[in-house]
mmCIF file of C-alpha atoms in Angstrom:
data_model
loop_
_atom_site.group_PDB
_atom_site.id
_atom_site.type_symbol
_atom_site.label_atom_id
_atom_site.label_comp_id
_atom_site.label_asym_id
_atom_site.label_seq_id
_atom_site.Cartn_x
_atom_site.Cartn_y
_atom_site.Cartn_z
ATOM 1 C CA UNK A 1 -17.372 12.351 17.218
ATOM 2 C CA UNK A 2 -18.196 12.217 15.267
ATOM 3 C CA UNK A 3 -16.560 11.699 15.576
ATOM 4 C CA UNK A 4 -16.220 9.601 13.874
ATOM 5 C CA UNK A 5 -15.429 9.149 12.636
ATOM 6 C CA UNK A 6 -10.338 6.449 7.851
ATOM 7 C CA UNK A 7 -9.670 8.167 4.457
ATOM 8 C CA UNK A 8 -10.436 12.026 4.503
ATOM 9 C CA UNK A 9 -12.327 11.787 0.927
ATOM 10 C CA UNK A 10 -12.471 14.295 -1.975
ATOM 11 C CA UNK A 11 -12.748 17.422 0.685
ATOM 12 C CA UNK A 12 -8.801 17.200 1.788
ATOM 13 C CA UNK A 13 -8.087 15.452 -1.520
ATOM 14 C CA UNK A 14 -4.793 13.621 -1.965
ATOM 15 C CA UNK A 15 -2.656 16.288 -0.903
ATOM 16 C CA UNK A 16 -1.005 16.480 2.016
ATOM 17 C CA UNK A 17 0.976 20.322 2.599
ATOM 18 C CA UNK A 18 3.670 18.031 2.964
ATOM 19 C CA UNK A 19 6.833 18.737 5.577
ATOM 20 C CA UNK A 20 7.242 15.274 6.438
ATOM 21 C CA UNK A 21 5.700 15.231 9.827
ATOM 22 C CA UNK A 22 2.591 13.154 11.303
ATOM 23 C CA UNK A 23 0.243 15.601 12.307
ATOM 24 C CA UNK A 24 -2.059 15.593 15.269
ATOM 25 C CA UNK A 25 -4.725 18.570 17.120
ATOM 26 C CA UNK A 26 -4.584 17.448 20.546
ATOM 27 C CA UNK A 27 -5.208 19.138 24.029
ATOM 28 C CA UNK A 28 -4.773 21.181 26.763
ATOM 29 C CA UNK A 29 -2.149 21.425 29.530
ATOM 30 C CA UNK A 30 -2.928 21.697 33.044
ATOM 31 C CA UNK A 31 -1.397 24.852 34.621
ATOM 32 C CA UNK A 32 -1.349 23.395 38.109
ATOM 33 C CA UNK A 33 -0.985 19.582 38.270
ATOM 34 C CA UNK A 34 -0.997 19.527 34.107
ATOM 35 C CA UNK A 35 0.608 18.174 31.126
ATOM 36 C CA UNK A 36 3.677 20.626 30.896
ATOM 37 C CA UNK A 37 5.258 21.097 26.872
ATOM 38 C CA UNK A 38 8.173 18.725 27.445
ATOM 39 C CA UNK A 39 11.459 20.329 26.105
ATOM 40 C CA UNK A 40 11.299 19.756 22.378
ATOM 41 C CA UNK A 41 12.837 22.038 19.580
ATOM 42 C CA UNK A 42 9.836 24.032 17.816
ATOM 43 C CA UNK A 43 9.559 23.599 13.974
ATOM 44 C CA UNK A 44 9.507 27.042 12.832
ATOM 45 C CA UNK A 45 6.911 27.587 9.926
ATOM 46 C CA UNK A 46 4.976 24.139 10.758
ATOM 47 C CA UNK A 47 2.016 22.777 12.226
ATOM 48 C CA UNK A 48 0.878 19.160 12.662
ATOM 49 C CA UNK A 49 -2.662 18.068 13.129
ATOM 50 C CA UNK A 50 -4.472 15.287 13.786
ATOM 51 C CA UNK A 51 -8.004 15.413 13.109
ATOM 52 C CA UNK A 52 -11.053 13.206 12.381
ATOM 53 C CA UNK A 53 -11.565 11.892 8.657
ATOM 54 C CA UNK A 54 -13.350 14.439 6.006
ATOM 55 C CA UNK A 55 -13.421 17.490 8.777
ATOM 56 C CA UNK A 56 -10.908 20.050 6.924
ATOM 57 C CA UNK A 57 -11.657 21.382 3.837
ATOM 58 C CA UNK A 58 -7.609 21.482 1.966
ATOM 59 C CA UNK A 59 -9.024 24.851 0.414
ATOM 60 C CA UNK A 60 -8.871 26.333 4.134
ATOM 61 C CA UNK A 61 -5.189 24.798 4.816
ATOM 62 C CA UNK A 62 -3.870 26.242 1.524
ATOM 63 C CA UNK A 63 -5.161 29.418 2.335
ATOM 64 C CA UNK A 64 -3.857 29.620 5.918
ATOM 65 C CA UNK A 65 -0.330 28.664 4.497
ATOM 66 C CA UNK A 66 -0.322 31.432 1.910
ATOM 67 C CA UNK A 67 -1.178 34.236 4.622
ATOM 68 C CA UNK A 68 0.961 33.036 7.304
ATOM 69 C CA UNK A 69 3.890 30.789 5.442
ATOM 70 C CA UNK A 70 3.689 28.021 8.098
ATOM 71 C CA UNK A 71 2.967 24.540 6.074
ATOM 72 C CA UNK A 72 0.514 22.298 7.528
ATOM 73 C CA UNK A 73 0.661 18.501 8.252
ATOM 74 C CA UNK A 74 -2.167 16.120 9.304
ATOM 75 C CA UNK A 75 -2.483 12.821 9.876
ATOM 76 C CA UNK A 76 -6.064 11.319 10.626
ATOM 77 C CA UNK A 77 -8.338 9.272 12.819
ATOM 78 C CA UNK A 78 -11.172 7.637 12.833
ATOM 79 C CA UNK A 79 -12.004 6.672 16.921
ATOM 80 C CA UNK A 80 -11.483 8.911 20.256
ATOM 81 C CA UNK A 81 -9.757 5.525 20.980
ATOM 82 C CA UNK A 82 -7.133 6.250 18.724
ATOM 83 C CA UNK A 83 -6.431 9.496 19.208
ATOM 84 C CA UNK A 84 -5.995 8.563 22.863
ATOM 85 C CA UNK A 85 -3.378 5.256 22.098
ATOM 86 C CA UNK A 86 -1.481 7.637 20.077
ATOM 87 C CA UNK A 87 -0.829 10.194 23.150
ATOM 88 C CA UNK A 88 -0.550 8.059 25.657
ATOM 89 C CA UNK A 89 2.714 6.143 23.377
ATOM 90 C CA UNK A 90 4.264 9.245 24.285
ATOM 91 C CA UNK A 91 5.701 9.449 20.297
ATOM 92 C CA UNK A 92 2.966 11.275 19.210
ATOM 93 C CA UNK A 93 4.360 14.922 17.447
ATOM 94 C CA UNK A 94 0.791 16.588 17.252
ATOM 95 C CA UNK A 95 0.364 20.234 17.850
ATOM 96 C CA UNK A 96 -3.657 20.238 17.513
ATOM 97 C CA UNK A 97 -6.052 17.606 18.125
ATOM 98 C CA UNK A 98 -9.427 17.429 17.805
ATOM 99 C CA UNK A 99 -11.151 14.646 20.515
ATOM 100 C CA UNK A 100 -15.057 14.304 21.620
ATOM 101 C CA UNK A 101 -16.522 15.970 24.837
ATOM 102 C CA UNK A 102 -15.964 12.569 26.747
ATOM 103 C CA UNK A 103 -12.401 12.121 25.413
ATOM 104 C CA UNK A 104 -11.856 15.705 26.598
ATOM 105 C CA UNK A 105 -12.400 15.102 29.967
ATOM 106 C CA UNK A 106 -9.770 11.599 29.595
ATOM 107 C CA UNK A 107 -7.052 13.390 28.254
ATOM 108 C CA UNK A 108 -7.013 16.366 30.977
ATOM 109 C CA UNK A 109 -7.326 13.642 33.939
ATOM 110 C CA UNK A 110 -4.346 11.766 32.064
ATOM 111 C CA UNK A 111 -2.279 15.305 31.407
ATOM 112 C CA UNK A 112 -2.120 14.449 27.949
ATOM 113 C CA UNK A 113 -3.288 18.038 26.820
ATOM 114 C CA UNK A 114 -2.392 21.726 28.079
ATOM 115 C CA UNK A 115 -4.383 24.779 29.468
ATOM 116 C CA UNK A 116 -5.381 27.164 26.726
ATOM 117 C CA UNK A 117 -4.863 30.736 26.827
ATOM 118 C CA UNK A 118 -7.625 32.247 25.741
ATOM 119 C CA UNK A 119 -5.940 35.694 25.349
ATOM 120 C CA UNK A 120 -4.520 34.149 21.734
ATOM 121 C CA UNK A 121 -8.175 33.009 20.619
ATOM 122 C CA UNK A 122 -9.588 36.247 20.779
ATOM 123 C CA UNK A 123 -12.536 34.415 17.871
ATOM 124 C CA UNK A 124 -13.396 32.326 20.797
ATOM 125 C CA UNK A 125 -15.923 35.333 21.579
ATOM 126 C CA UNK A 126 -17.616 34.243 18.488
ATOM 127 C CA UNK A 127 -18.562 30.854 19.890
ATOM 128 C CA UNK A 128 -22.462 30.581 20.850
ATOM 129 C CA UNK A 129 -22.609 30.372 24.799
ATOM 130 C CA UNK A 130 -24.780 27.138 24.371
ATOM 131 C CA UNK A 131 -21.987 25.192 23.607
ATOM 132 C CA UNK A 132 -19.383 26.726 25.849
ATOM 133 C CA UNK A 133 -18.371 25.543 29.977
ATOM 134 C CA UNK A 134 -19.797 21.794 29.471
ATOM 135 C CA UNK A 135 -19.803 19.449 32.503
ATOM 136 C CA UNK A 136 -16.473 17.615 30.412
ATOM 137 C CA UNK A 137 -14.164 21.376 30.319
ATOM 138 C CA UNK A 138 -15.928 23.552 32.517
ATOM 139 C CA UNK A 139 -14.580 27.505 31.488
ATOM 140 C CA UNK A 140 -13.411 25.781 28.520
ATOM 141 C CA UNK A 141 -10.032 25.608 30.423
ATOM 142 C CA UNK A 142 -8.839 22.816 27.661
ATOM 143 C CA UNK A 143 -10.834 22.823 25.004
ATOM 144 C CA UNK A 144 -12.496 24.824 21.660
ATOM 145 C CA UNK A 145 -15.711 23.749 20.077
ATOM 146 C CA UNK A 146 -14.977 22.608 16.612
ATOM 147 C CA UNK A 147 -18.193 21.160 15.043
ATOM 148 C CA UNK A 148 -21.276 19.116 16.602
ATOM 149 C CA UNK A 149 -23.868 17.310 15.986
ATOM 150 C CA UNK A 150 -25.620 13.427 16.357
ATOM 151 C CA UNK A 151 -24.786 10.140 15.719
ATOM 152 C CA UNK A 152 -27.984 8.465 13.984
ATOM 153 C CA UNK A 153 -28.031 6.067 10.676
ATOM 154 C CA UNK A 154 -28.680 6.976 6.987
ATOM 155 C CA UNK A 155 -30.744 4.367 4.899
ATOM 156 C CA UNK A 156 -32.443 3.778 1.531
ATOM 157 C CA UNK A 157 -35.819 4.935 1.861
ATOM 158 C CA UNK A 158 -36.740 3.875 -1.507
ATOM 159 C CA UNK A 159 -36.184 0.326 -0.645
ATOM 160 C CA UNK A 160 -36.794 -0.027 2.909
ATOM 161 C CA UNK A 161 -39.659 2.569 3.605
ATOM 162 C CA UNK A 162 -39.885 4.867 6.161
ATOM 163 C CA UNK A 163 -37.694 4.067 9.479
ATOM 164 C CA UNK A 164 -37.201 5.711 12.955
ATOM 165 C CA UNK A 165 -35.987 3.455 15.306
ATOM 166 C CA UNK A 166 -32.199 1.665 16.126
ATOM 167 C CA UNK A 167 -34.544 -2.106 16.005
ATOM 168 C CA UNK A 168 -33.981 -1.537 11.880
ATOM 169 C CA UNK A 169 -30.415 -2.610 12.875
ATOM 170 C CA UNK A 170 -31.140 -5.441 14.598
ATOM 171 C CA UNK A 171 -33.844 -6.873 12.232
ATOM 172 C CA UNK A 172 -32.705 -10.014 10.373
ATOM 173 C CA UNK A 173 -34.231 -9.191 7.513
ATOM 174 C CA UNK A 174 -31.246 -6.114 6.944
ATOM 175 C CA UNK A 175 -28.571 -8.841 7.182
ATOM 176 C CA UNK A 176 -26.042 -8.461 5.401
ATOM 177 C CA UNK A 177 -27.206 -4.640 4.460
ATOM 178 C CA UNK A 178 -25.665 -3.323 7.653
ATOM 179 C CA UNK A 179 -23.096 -1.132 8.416
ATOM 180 C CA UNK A 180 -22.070 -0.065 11.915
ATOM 181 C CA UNK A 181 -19.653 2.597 12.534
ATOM 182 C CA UNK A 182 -15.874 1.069 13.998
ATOM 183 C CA UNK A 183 -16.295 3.010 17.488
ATOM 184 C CA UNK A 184 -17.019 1.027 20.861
ATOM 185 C CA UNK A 185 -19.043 3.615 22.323
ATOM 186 C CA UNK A 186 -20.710 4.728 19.401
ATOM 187 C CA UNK A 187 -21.937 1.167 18.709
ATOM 188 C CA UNK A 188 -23.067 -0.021 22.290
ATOM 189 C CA UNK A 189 -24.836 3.704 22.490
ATOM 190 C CA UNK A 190 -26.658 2.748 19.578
ATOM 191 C CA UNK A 191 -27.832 -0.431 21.076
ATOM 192 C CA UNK A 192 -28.146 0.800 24.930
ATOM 193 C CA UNK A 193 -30.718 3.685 23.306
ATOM 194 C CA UNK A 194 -32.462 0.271 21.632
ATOM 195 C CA UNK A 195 -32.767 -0.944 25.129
ATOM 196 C CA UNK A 196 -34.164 2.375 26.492
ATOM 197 C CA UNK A 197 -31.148 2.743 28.349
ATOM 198 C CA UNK A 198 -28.734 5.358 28.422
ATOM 199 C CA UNK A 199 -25.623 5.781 26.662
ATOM 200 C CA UNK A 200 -23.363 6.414 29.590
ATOM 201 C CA UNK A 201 -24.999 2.913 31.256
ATOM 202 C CA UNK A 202 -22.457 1.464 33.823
ATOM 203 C CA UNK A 203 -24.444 -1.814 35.344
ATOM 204 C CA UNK A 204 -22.808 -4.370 34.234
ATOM 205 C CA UNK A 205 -25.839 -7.161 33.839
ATOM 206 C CA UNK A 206 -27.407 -4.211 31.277
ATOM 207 C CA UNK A 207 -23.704 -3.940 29.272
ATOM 208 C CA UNK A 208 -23.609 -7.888 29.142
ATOM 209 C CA UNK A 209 -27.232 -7.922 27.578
ATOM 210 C CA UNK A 210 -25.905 -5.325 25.048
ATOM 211 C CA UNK A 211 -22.910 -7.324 24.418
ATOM 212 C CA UNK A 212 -25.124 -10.147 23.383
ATOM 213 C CA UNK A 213 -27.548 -8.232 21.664
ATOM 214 C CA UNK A 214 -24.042 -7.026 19.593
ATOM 215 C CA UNK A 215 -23.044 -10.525 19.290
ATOM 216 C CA UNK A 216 -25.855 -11.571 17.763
ATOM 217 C CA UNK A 217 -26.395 -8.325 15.334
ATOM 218 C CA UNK A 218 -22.623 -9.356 14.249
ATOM 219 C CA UNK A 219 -23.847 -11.600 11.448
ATOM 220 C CA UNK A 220 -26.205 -9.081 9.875
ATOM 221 C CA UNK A 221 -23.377 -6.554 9.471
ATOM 222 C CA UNK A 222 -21.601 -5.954 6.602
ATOM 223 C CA UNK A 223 -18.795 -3.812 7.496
ATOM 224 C CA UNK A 224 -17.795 -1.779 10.535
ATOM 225 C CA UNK A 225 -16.526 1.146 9.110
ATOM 226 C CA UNK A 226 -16.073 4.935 10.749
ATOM 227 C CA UNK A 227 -14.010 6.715 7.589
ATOM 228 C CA UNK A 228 -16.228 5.899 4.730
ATOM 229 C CA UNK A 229 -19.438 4.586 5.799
ATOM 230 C CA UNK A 230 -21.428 7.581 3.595
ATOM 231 C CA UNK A 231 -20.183 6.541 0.416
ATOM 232 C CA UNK A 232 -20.128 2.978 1.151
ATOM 233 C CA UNK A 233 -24.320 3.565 1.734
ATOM 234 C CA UNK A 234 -24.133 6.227 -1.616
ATOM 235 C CA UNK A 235 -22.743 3.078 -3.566
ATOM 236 C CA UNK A 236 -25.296 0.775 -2.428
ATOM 237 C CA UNK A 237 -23.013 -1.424 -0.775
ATOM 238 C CA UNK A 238 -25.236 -1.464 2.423
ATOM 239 C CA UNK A 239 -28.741 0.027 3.174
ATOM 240 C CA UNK A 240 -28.533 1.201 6.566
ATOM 241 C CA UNK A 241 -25.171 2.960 7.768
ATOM 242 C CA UNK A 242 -24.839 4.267 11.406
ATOM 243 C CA UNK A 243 -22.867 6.778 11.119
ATOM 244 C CA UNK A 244 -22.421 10.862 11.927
ATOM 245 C CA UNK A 245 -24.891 13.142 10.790
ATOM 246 C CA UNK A 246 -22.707 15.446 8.296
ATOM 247 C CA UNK A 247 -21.146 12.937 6.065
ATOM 248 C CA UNK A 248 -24.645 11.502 5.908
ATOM 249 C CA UNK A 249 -26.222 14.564 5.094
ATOM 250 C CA UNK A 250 -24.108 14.794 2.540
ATOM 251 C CA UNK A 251 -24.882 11.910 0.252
ATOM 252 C CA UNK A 252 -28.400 12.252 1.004
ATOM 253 C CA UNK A 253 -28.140 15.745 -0.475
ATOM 254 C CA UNK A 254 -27.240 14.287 -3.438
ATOM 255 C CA UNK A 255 -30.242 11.860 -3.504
ATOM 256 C CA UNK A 256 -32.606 12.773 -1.484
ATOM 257 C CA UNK A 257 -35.529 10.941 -3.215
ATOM 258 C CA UNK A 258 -33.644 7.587 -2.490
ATOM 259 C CA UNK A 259 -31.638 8.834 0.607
ATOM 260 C CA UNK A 260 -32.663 9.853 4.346
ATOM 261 C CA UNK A 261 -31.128 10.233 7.432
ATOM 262 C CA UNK A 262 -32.529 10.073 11.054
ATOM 263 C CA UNK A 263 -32.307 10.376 14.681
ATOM 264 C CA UNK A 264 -34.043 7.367 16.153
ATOM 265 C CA UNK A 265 -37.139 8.064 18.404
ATOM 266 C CA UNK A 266 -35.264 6.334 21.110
ATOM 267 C CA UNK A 267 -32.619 9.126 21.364
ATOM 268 C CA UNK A 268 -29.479 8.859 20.107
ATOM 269 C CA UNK A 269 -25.305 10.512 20.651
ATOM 270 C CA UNK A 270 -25.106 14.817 20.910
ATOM 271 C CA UNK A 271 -21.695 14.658 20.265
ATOM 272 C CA UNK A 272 -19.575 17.916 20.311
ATOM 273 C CA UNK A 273 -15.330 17.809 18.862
ATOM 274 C CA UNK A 274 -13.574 20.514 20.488
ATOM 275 C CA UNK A 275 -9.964 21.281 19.184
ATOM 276 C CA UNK A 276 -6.495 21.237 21.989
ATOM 277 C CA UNK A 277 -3.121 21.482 22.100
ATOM 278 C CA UNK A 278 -1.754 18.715 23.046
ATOM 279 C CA UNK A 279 0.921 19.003 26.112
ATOM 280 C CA UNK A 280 4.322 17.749 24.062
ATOM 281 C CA UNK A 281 3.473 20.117 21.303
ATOM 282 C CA UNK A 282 6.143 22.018 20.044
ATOM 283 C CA UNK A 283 4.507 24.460 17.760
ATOM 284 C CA UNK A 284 2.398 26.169 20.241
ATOM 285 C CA UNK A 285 1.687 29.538 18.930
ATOM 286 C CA UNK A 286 1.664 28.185 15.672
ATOM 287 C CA UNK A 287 -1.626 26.279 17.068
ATOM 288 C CA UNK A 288 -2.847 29.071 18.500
ATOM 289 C CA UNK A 289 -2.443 30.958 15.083
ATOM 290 C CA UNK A 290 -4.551 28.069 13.266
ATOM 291 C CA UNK A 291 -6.833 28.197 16.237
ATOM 292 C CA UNK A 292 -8.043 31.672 16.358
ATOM 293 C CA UNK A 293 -7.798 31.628 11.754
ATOM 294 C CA UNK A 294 -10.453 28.754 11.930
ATOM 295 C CA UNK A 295 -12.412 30.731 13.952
ATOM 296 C CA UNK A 296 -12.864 33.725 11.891
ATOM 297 C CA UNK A 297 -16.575 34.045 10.089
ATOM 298 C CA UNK A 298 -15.835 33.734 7.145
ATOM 299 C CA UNK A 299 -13.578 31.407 7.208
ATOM 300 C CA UNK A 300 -15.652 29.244 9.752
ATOM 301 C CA UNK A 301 -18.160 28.883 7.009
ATOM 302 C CA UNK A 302 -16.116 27.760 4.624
ATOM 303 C CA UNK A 303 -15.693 24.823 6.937
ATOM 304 C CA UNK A 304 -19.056 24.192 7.547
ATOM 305 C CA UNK A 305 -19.783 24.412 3.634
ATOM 306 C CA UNK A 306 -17.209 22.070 2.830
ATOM 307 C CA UNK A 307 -18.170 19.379 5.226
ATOM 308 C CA UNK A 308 -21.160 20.240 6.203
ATOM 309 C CA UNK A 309 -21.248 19.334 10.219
ATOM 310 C CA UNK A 310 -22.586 22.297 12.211
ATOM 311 C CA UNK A 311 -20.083 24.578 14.009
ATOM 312 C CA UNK A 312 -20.628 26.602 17.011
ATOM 313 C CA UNK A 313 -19.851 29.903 15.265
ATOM 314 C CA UNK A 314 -22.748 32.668 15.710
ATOM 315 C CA UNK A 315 -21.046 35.614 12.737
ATOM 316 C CA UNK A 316 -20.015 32.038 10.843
ATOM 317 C CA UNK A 317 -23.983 31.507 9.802
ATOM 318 C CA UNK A 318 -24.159 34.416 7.564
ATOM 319 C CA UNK A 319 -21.911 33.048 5.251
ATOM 320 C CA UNK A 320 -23.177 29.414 5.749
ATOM 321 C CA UNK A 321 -25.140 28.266 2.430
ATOM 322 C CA UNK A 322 -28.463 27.934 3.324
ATOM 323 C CA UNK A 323 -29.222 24.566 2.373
ATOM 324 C CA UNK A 324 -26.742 23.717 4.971
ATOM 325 C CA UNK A 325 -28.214 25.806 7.693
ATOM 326 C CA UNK A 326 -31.854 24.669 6.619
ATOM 327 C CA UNK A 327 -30.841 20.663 6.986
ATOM 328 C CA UNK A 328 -32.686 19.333 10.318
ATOM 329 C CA UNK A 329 -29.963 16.564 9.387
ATOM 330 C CA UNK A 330 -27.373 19.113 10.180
ATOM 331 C CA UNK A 331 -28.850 21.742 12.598
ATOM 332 C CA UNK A 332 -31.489 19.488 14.259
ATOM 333 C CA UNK A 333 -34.252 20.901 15.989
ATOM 334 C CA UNK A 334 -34.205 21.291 19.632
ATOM 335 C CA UNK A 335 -36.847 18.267 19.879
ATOM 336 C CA UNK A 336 -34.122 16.347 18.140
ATOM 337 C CA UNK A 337 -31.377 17.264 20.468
ATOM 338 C CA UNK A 338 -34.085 17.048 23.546
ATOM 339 C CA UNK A 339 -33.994 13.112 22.783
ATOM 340 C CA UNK A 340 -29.888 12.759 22.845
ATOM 341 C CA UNK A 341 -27.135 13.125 25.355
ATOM 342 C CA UNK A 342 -23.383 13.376 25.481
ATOM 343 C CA UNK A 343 -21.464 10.519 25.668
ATOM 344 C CA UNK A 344 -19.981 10.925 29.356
ATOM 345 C CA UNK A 345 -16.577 9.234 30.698
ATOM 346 C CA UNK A 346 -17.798 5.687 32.589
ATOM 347 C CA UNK A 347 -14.506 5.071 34.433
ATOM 348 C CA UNK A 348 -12.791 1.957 34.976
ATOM 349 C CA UNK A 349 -16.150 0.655 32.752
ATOM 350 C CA UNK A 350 -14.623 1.656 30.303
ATOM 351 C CA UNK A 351 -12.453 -1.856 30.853
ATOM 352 C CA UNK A 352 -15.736 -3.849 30.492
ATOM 353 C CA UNK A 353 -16.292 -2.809 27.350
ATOM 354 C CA UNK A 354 -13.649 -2.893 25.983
ATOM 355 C CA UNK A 355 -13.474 -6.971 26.816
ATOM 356 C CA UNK A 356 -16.738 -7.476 25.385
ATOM 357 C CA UNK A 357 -15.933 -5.312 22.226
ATOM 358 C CA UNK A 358 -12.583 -7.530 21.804
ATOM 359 C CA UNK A 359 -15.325 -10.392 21.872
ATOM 360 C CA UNK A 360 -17.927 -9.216 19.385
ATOM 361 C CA UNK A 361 -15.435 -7.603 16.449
ATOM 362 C CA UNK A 362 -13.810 -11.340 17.348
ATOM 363 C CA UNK A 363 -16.462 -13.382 16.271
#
């Protein structure tokens, strides 16, 4: 999510493969009663993607450029929020996108995406079955698994001790140590799983106590932040950063002795990105030529090694450094992933929250 999820950091470096285009990896077109490709000249020899902060090594991009000759562009984003405003303006010049399970489900229901044909993935059969036909694209009509993973907080374990619940980010004696990532649903799931509730909660007298319970925690935050909130806890800056599980894993790599990341005992986000084609995209088989390339083993794994969020890939692992495959941080165990859920679409609730969130990042 994670998303999450806004500057990409040293993995896509400076560079952008630049043909002068915003980029964006968006969804999947209906065939009957779907987004149709509106009538736009194709770009021959380009792509544009849009895609979450820090999730595409610019080793992989180079490399797909030299053996194909088609120049990739990307823009990025750092909420499913975003990604959705930027669709729905109907400007939007994205040819892959790359939105939650949850936000999957939003952008079929609002045509914004196309049906895939799975005929040009044929590396789709090296997806693991567990993570295929979810309740949010059943048949995986829309959508590809990218990466997954869980939405939990990093911290300084040499100066706060031991933690394993969200209450560490509602404890005045963290103020001003906080950080909480810039993602409405990410942020009331944090404190709905503090309340015992679930993250897809749609009563409104529970939402208002979470709103309050976010109003008050507003004071002890530092920074909401989804694009940088690993470094900013690597620098010291804060001591507790919600945030997604691989950038976290990440810095705490690099100082593990000081550094720790966890999945509260009161559950937390499985999140799961799954890359589309958007329906106004113009270079369609050019996405489906990035699609199935990212897909490959090998080159799957270099993903995964340069940003270290777990993929979906079965042949990938082989080639996955195993460090990265050995992180419960980055493939959790399955009591770890027993104690999360998916972040589900909650309808015209949606609304609600987005009032009260207008109200807390207000204050």
């Amino acid at each position: 999510m994670n998303r999450s999820k806004a500057a990409l950091g040293a993995l896509l470096g400076a560079t952008i493969l630049v043909a002068g285009l915003a980029a964006g990896l968006s969804g999947c077109a209906k065939k009957e009663g779907g987004a149709k490709p509106a009538a736009q000249a194709q770009e021959p020899g380009k792509l544009n993607i849009y895609i979450w902060s820090a999730y595409l090594p610019k080793e992989v991009i180079d490399k797909f450029s030299a053996e194909t000759g088609i120049k990739v562009n990307f823009d990025t984003y750092d909420s499913n929020e975003a990604l959705l405003e930027k669709l729905q303006s109907g400007v939007a010049d994205y040819d892959l996108v790359v939105p939650s399970d949850y936000m999957v489900k939003i952008l079929v229901a609002e045509k914004l995406i196309q049906t895939l044909d799975h005929t040009k993935i044929p590396n789709i059969a090296n997806l693991d079955p567990r993570f295929l036909d979810k309740k949010f694209d059943p048949k995986n009509q829309y959508s590809v698994p990218y990466f997954w993973g869980t939405t939990g907080f990093g911290y300084n374990k040499a100066k706060l001790g031991a933690l394993d619940s969200w209450q560490a980010l509602f404890d005045p004696k963290n103020k001003g140590r906080i950080l909480m990532l810039d993602d409405m649903r990410e942020v009331f799931g944090a404190t709905l799983k503090s309340m015992g509730k679930s993250l897809n909660e749609t009563d409104p007298a529970v939402l208002k106590q979470a709103a309050d319970l976010l109003k008050k925690q507003k004071k002890l935050v530092a920074t909401y932040n989804s694009g940088d909130f690993a470094n900013i806890l690597a620098a010291g800056d804060v001591d507790i950063a919600h945030g997604y599980n691989g950038q976290l894993a990440e810095v705490v790599a690099k100082e593990p002795e000081k550094l720790a990341y966890v999945v509260p005992k009161e559950g937390a986000t499985l999140w799961m990105d799954n890359v589309c084609i958007p329906g106004k995209a113009r270079n369609v088989e050019n996405a489906y030529k990035f699609l199935n390339y990212i897909m490959e083993a090998k080159v799957n794994a270099e993903i995964v090694n340069g940003v270290s969020y777990a993929s979906a890939n079965v042949p990938a692992k082989q080639f996955i450094r195993p460090e990265i495959l050995n992180d419960a941080s980055i493939y959790p165990s399955d009591e770890v992933i027993g104690r999360c859920e998916f972040l589900e679409d909650i309808g015209d609730t949606t609304t609600l929250l987005d009032q009260y969130w207008t109200e807390i990042k207000a204050q």
